[in-house]
Coordinates of N, CA and C in Angstrom, one line a residue:
X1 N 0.8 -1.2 0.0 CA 0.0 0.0 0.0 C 0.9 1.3 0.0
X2 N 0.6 2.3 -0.7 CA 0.9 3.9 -1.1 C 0.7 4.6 -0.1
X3 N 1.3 5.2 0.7 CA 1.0 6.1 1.7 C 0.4 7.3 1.1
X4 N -0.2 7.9 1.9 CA -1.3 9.3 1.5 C 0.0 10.3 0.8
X5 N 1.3 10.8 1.5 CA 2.3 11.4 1.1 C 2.5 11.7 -0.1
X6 N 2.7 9.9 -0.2 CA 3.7 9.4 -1.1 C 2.8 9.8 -2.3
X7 N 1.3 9.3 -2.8 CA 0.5 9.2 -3.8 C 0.2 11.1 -4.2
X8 N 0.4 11.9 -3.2 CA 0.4 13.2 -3.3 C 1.3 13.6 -3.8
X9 N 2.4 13.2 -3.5 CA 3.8 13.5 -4.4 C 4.2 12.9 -5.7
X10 N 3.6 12.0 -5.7 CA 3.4 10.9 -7.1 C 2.4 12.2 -7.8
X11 N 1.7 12.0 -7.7 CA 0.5 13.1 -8.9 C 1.1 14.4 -9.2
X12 N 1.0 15.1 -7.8 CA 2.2 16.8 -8.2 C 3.1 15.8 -9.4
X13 N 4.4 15.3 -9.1 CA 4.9 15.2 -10.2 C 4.6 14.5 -12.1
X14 N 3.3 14.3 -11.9 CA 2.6 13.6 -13.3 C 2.3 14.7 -13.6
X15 N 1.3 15.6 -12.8 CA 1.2 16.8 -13.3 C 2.1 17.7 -13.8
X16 N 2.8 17.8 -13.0 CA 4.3 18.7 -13.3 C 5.0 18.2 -14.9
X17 N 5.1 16.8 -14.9 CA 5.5 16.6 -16.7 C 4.2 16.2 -17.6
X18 N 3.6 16.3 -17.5 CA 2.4 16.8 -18.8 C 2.9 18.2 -19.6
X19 N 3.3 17.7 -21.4 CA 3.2 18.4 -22.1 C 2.1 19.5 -22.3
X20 N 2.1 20.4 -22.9 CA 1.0 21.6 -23.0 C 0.6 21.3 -24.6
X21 N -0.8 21.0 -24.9 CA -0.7 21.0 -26.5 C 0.2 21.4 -27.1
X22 N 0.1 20.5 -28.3 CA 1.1 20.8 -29.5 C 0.6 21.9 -30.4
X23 N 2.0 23.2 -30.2 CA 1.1 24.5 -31.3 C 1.2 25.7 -30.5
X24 N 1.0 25.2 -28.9 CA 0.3 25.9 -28.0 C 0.9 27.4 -27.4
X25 N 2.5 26.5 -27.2 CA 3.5 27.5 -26.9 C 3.9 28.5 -28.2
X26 N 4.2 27.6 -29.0 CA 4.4 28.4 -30.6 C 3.6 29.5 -30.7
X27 N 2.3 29.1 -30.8 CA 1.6 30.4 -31.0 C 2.0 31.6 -30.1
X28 N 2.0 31.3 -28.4 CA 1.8 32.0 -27.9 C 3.1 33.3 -27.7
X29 N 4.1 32.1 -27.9 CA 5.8 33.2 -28.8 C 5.0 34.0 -29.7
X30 N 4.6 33.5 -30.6 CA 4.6 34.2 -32.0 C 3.9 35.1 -31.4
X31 N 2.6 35.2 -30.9 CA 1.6 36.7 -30.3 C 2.2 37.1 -29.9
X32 N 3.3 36.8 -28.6 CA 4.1 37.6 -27.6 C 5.2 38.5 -28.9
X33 N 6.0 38.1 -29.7 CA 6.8 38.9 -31.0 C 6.2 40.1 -31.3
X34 N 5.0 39.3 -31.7 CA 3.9 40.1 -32.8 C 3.8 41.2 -31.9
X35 N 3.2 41.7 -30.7 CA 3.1 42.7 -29.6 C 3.8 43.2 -29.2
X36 N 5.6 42.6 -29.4 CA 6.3 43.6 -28.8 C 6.6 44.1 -30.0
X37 N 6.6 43.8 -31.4 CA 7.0 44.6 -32.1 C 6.2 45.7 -32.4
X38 N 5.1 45.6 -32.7 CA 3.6 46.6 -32.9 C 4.0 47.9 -31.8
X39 N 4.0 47.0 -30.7 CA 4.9 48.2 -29.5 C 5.6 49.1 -29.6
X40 N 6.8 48.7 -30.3 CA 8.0 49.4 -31.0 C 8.1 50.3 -31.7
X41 N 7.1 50.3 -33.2 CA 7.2 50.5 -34.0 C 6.2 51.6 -33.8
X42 N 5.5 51.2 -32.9 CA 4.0 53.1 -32.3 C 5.1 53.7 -31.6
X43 N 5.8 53.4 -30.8 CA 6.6 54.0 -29.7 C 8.2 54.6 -30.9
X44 N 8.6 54.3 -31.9 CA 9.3 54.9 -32.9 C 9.0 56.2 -33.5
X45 N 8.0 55.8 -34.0 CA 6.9 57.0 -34.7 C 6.5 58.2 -33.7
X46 N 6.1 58.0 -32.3 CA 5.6 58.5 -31.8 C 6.8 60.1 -31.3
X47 N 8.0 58.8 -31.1 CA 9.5 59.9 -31.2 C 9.4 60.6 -32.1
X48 N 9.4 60.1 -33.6 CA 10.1 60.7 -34.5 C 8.7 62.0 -34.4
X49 N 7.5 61.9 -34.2 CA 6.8 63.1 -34.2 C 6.7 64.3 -33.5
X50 N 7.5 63.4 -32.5 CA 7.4 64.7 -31.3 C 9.2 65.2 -31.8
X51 N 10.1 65.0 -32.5 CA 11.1 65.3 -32.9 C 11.0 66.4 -34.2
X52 N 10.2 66.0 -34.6 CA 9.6 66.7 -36.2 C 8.6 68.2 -35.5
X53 N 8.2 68.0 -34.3 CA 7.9 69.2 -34.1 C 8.7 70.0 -32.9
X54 N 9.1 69.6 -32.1 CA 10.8 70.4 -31.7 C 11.3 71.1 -32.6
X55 N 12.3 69.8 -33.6 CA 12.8 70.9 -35.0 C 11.9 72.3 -35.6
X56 N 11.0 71.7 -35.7 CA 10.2 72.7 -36.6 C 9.6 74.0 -35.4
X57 N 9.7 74.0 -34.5 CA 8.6 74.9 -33.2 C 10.7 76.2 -33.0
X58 N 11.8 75.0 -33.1 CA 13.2 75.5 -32.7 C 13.6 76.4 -34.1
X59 N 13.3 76.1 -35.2 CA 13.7 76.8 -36.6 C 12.6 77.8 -36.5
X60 N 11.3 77.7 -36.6 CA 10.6 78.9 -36.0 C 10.7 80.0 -35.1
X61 N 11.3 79.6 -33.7 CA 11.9 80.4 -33.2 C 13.2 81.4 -33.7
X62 N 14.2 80.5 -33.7 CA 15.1 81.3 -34.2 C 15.4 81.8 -36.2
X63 N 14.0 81.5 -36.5 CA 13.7 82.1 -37.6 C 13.3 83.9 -37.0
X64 N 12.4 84.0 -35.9 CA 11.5 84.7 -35.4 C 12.7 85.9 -35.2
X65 N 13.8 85.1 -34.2 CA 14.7 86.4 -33.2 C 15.6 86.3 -34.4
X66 N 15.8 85.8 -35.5 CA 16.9 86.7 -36.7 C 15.6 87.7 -37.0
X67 N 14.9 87.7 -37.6 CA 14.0 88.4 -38.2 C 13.7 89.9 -37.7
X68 N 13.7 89.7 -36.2 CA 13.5 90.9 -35.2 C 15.1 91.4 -35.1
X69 N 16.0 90.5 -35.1 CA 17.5 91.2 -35.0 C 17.8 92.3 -36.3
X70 N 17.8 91.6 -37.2 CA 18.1 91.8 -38.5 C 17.6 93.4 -39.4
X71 N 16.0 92.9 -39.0 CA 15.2 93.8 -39.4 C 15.4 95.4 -39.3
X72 N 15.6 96.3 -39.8 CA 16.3 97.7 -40.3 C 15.0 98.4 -39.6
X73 N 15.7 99.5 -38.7 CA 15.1 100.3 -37.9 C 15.9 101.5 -38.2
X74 N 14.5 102.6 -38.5 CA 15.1 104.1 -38.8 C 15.6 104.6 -37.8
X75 N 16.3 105.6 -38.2 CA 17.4 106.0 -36.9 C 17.0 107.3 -36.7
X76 N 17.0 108.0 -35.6 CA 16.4 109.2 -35.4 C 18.3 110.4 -35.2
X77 N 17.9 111.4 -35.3 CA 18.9 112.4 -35.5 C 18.6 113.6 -35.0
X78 N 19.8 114.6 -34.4 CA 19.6 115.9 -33.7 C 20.5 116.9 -34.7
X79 N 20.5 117.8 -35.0 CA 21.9 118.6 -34.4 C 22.0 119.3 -33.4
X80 N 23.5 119.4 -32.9 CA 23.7 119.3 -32.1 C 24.7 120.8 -31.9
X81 N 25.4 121.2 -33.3 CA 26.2 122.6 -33.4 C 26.0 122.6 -35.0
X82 N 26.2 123.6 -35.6 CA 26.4 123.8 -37.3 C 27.4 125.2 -37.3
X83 N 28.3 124.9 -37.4 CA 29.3 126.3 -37.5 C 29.8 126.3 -39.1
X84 N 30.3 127.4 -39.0 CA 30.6 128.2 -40.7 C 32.2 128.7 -40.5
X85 N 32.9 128.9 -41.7 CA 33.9 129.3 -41.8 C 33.7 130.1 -43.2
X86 N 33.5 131.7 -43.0 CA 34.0 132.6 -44.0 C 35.2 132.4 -44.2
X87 N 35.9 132.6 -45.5 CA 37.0 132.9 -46.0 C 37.0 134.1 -46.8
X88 N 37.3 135.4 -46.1 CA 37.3 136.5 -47.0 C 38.6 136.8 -47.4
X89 N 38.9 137.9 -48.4 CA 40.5 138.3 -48.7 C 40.8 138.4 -47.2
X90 N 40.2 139.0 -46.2 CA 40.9 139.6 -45.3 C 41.1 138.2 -44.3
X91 N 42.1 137.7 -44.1 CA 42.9 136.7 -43.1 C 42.2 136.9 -41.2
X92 N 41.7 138.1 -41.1 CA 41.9 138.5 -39.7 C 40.1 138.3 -39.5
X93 N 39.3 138.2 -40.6 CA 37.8 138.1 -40.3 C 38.0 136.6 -40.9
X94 N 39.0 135.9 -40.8 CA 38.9 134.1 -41.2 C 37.0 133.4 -40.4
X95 N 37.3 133.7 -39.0 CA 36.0 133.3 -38.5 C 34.8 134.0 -38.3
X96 N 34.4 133.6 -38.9 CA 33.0 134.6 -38.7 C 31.7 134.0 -38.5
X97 N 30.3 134.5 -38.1 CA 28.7 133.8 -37.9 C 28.3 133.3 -39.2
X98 N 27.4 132.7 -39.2 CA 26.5 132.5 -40.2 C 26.0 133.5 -41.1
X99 N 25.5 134.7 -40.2 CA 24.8 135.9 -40.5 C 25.9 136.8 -41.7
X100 N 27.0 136.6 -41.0 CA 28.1 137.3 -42.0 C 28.2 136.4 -43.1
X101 N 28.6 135.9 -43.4 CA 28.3 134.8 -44.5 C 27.1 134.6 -45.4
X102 N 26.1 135.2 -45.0 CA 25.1 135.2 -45.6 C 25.0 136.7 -46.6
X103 N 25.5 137.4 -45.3 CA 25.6 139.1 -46.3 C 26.6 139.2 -47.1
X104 N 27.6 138.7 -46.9 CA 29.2 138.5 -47.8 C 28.8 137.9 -49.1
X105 N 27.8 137.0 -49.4 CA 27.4 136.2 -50.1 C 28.6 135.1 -50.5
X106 N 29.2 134.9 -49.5 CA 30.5 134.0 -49.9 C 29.8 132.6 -50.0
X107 N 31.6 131.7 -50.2 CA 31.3 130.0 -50.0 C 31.4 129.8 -48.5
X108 N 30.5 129.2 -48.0 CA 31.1 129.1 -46.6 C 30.9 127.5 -46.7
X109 N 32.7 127.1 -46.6 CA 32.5 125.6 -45.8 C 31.6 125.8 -43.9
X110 N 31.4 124.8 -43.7 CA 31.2 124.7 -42.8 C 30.7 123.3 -41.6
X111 N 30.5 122.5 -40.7 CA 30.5 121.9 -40.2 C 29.6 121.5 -39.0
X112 N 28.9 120.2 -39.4 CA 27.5 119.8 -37.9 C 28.1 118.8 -37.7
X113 N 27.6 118.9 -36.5 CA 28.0 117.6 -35.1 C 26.5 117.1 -34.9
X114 N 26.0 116.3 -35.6 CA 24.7 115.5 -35.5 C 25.0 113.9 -34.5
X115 N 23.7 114.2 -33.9 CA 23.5 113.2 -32.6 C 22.6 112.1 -33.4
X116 N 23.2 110.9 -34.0 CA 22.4 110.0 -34.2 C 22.6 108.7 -33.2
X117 N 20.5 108.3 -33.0 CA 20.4 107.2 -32.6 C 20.6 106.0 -33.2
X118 N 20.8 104.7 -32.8 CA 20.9 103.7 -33.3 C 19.9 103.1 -32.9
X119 N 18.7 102.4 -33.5 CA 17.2 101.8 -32.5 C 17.6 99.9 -33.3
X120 N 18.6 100.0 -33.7 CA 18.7 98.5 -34.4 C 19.5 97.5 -33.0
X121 N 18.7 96.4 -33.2 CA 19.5 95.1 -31.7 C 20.5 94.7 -32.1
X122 N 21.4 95.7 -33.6 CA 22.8 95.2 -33.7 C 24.0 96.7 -33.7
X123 N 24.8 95.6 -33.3 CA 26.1 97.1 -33.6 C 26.5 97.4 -35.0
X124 N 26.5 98.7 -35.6 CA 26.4 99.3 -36.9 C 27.5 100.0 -37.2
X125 N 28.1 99.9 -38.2 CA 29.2 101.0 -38.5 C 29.1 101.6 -40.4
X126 N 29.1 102.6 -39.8 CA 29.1 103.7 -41.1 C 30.4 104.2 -41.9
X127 N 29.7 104.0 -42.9 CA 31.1 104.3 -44.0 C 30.9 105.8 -44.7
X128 N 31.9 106.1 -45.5 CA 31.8 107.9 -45.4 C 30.4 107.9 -46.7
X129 N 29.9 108.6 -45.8 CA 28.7 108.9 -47.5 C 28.6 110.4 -47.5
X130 N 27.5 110.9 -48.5 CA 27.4 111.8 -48.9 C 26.4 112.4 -48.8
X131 N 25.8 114.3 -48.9 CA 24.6 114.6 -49.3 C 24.9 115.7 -49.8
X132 N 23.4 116.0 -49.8 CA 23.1 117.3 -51.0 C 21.5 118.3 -50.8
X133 N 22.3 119.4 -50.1 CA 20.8 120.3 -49.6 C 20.8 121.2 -50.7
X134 N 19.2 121.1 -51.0 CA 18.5 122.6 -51.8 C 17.3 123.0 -51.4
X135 N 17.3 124.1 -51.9 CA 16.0 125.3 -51.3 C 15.3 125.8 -52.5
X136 N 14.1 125.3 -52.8 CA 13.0 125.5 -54.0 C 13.9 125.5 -55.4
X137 N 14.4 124.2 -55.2 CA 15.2 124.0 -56.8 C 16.4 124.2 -56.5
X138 N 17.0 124.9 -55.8 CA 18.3 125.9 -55.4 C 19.3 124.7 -54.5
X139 N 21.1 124.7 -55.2 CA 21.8 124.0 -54.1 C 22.1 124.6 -53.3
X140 N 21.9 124.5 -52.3 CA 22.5 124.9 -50.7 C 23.7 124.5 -50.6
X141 N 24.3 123.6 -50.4 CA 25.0 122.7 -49.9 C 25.7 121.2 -50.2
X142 N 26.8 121.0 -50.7 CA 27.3 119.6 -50.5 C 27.9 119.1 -49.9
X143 N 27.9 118.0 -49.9 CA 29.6 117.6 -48.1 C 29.3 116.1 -48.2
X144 N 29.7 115.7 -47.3 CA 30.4 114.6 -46.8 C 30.0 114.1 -45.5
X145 N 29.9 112.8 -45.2 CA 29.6 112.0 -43.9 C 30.3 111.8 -43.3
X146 N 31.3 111.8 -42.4 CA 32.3 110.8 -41.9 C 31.9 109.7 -41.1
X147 N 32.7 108.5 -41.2 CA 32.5 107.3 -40.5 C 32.0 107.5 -38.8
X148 N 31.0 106.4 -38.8 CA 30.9 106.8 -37.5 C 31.0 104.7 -37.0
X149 N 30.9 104.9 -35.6 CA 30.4 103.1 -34.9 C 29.4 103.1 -34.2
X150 N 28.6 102.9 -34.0 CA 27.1 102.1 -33.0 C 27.1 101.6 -32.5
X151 N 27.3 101.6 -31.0 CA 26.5 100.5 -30.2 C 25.1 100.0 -30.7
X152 N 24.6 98.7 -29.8 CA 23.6 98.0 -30.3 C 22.1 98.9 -29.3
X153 N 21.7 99.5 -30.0 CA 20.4 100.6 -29.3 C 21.4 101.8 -28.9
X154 N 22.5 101.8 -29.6 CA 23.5 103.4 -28.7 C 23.4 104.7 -29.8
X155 N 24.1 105.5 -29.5 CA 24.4 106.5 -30.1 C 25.2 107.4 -30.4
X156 N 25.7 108.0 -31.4 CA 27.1 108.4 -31.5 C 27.0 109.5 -32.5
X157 N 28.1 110.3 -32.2 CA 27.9 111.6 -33.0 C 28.4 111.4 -34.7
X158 N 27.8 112.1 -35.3 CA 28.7 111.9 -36.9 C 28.7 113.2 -37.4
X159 N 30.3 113.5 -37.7 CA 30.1 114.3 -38.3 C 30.1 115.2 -39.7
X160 N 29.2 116.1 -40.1 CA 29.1 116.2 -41.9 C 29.9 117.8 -42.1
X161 N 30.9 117.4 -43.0 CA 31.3 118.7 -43.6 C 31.0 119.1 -45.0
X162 N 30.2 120.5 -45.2 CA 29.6 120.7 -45.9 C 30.7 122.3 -46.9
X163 N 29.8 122.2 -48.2 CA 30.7 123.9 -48.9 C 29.1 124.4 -49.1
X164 N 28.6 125.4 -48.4 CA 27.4 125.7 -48.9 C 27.9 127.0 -49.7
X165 N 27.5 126.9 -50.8 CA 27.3 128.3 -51.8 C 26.1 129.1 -51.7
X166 N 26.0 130.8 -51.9 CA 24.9 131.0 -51.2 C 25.3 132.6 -52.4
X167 N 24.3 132.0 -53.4 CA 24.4 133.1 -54.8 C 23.7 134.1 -54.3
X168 N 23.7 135.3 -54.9 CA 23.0 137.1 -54.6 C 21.5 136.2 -55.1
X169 N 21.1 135.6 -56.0 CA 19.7 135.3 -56.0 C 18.6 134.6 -55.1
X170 N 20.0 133.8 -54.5 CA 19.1 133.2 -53.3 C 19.2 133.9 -52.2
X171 N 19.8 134.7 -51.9 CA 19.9 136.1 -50.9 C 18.8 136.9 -51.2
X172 N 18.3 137.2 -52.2 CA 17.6 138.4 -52.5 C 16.4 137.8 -52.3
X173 N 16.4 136.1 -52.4 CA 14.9 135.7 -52.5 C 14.9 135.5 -50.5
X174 N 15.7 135.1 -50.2 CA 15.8 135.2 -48.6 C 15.0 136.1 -47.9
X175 N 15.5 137.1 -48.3 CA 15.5 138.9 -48.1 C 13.9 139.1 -48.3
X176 N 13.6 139.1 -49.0 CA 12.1 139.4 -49.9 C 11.1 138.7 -48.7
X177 N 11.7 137.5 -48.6 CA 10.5 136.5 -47.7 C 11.0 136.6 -45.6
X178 N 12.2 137.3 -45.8 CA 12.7 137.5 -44.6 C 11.8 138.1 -43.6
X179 N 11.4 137.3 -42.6 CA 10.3 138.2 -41.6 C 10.6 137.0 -40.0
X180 N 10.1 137.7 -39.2 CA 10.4 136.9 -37.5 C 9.3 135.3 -37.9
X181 N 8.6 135.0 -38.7 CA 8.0 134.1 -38.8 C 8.2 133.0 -40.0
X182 N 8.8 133.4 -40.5 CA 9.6 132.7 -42.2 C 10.8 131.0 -41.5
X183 N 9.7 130.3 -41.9 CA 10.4 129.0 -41.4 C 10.1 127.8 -42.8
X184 N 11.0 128.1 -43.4 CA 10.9 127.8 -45.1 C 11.4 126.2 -44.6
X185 N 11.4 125.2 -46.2 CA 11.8 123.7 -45.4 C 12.8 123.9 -47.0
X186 N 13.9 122.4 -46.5 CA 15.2 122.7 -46.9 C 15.3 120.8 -47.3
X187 N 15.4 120.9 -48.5 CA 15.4 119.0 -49.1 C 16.8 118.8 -48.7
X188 N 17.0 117.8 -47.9 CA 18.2 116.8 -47.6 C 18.2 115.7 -48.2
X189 N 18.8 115.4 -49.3 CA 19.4 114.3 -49.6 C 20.6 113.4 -50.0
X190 N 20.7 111.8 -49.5 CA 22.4 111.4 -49.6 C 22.1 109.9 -49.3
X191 N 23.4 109.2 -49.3 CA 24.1 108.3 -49.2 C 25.0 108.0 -48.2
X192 N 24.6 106.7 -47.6 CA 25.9 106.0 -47.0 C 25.8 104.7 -46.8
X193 N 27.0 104.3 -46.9 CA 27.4 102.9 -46.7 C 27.4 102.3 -45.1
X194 N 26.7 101.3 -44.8 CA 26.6 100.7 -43.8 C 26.8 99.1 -43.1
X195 N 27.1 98.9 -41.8 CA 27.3 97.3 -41.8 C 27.2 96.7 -40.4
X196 N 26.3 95.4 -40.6 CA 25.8 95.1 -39.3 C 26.9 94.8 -38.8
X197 N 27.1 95.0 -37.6 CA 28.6 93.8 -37.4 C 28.1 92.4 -36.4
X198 N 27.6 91.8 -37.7 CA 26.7 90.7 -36.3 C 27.8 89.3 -37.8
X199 N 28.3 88.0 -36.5 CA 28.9 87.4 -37.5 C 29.6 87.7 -39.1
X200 N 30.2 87.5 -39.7 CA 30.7 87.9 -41.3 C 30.0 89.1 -41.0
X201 N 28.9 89.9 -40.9 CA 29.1 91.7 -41.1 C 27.7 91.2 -42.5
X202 N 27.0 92.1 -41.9 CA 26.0 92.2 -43.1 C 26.0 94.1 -43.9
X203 N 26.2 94.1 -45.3 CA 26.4 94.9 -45.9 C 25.6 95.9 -46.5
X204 N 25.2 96.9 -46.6 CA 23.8 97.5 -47.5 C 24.1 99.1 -47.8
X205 N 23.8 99.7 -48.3 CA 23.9 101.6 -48.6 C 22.3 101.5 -48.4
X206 N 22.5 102.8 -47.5 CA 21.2 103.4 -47.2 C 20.8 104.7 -47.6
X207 N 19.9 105.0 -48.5 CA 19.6 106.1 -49.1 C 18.7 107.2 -48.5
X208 N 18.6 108.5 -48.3 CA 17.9 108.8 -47.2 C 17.6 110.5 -47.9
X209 N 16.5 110.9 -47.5 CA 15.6 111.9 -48.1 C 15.0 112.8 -46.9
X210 N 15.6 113.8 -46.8 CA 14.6 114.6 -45.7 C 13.7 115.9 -45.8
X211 N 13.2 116.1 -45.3 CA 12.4 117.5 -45.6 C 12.9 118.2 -43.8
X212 N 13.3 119.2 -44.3 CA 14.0 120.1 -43.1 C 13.4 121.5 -42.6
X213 N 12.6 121.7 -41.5 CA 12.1 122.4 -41.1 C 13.0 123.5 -40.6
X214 N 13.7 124.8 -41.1 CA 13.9 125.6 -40.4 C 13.9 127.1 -39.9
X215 N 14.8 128.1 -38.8 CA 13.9 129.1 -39.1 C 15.2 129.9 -39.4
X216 N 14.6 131.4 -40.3 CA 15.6 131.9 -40.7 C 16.6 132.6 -40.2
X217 N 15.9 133.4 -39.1 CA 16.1 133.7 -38.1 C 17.1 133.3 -37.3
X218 N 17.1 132.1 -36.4 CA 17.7 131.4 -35.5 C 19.4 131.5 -36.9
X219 N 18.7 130.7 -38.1 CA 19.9 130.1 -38.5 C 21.2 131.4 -38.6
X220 N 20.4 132.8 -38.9 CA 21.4 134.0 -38.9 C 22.0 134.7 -37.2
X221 N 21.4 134.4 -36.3 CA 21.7 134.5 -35.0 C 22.5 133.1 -34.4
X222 N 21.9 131.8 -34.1 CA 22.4 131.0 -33.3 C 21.7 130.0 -34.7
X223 N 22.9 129.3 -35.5 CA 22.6 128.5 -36.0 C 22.2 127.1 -36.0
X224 N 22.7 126.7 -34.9 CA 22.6 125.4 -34.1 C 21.7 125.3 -33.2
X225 N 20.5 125.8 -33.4 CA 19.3 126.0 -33.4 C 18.2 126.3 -34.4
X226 N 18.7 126.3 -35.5 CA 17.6 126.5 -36.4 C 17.1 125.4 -37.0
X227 N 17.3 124.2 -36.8 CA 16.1 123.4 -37.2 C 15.9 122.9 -36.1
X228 N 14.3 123.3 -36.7 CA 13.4 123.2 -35.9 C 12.5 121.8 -36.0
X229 N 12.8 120.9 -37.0 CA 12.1 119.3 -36.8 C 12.5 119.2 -38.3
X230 N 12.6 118.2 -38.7 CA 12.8 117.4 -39.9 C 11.7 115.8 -40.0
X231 N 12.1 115.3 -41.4 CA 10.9 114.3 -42.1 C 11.6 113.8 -42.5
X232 N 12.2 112.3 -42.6 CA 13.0 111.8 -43.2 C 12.4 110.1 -43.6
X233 N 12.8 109.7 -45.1 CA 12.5 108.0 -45.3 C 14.0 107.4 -45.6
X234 N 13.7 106.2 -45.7 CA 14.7 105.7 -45.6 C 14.9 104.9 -46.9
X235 N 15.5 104.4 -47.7 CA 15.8 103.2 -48.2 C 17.2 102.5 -48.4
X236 N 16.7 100.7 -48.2 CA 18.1 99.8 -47.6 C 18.3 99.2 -49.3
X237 N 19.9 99.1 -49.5 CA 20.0 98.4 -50.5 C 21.3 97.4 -50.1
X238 N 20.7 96.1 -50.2 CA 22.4 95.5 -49.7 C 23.0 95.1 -51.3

């Protein structure tokens, strides 16, 4: 006779080696493959989409802050002094006002110390350009820019030397319209060469057009005071 133990331990191990249908395990591999790869291949995709919009959300951006760096902002301007130099025969009246210079009917070179802002988020440097002032058809004035440098939103003086010619007809037309209220406007226009200095240096001439408010008055007493507000556009050509 089999003790109760023994026949208990006999069965657990019958049980224990019993095969599992034939097929049974196979399949159940193959499902288990089949699921982890399906797994995979959602969890691949699902990277590469959330990768594809990073890149694209990061080129956006720094599409956004070149666009705002880059982008050309008008520059606002003062004067700040305008002085004159008669040259008459006589050596001993070399310096003289505006006002004299105007009655002399001479050439007066002469010279502004203009306060320009820089409103651009890059540092700028100016190459010598040029202009050309006239009064109802009439030259006033030609000259020269000198080089200036920019801080990034700074400001810095530039200075323009000018030969203003000043014929008996434009005197006489002065004269005629001359009164304490006579604030006639004066076409500024010119050229200069410019450059970002952001990486390699970005390059362009900027063409610029103003309409010049001033008085006539001031300009024959205290010249560096007579304009009284200006209008200026701008155009960028790289």
């Amino acid at each position: 006779p089999v003790s109760a133990p023994a026949a208990i331990a006999r069965a657990g191990a019958i049980v224990a080696g019993r095969r599992p249908p034939r097929g049974s395990g196979a399949k159940d591999a193959t499902a288990t493959k089949k699921g982890s790869g399906c797994g995979a291949t959602r969890l691949c995709v699902c990277e590469r989409r959330k990768c594809l919009v990073f890149c694209t959300s990061l080129a956006a951006l720094l599409a956004l802050v070149a666009i705002v760096l880059v982008w050309p902002r008008a520059p606002s301007w003062e004067v700040r002094r305008l002085s004159a130099d008669v040259s008459p025969t006589n050596s001993s009246n070399r310096h003289a006002d505006f006002g004299s210079a105007l009655a002399a009917a001479l050439a007066v070179p002469s010279t502004s110390q203009v306060e320009v802002w820089n409103w651009n988020f890059l540092p700028m440097s100016t190459g010598r350009g040029s202009f050309l002032v006239k009064y109802v058809g009439d030259t006033l004035a030609v000259g020269v820019l000198e080089p200036a440098r920019f801080g990034a939103r700074g400001v810095a003086e530039v200075i323009a030397h000018g030969n203003v010619t000043i014929s008996p007809g434009l005197i006489e037309g002065l004269v005629d319209a001359l009164h304490p209220t006579y604030e006639p406007h004066v076409s500024v226009t010119g050229s200069v060469p410019i450059r970002a200095n952001i990486l390699w240096g970005l390059d362009a001439d900027v063409d610029f057009q103003c309409s010049v408010h001033i008085n006539v008055m001031l300009l024959l007493k205290n010249p560096s005071s007579a304009v009284l507000a200006h209008d200026c556009t701008y155009s960028y050509y790289s």
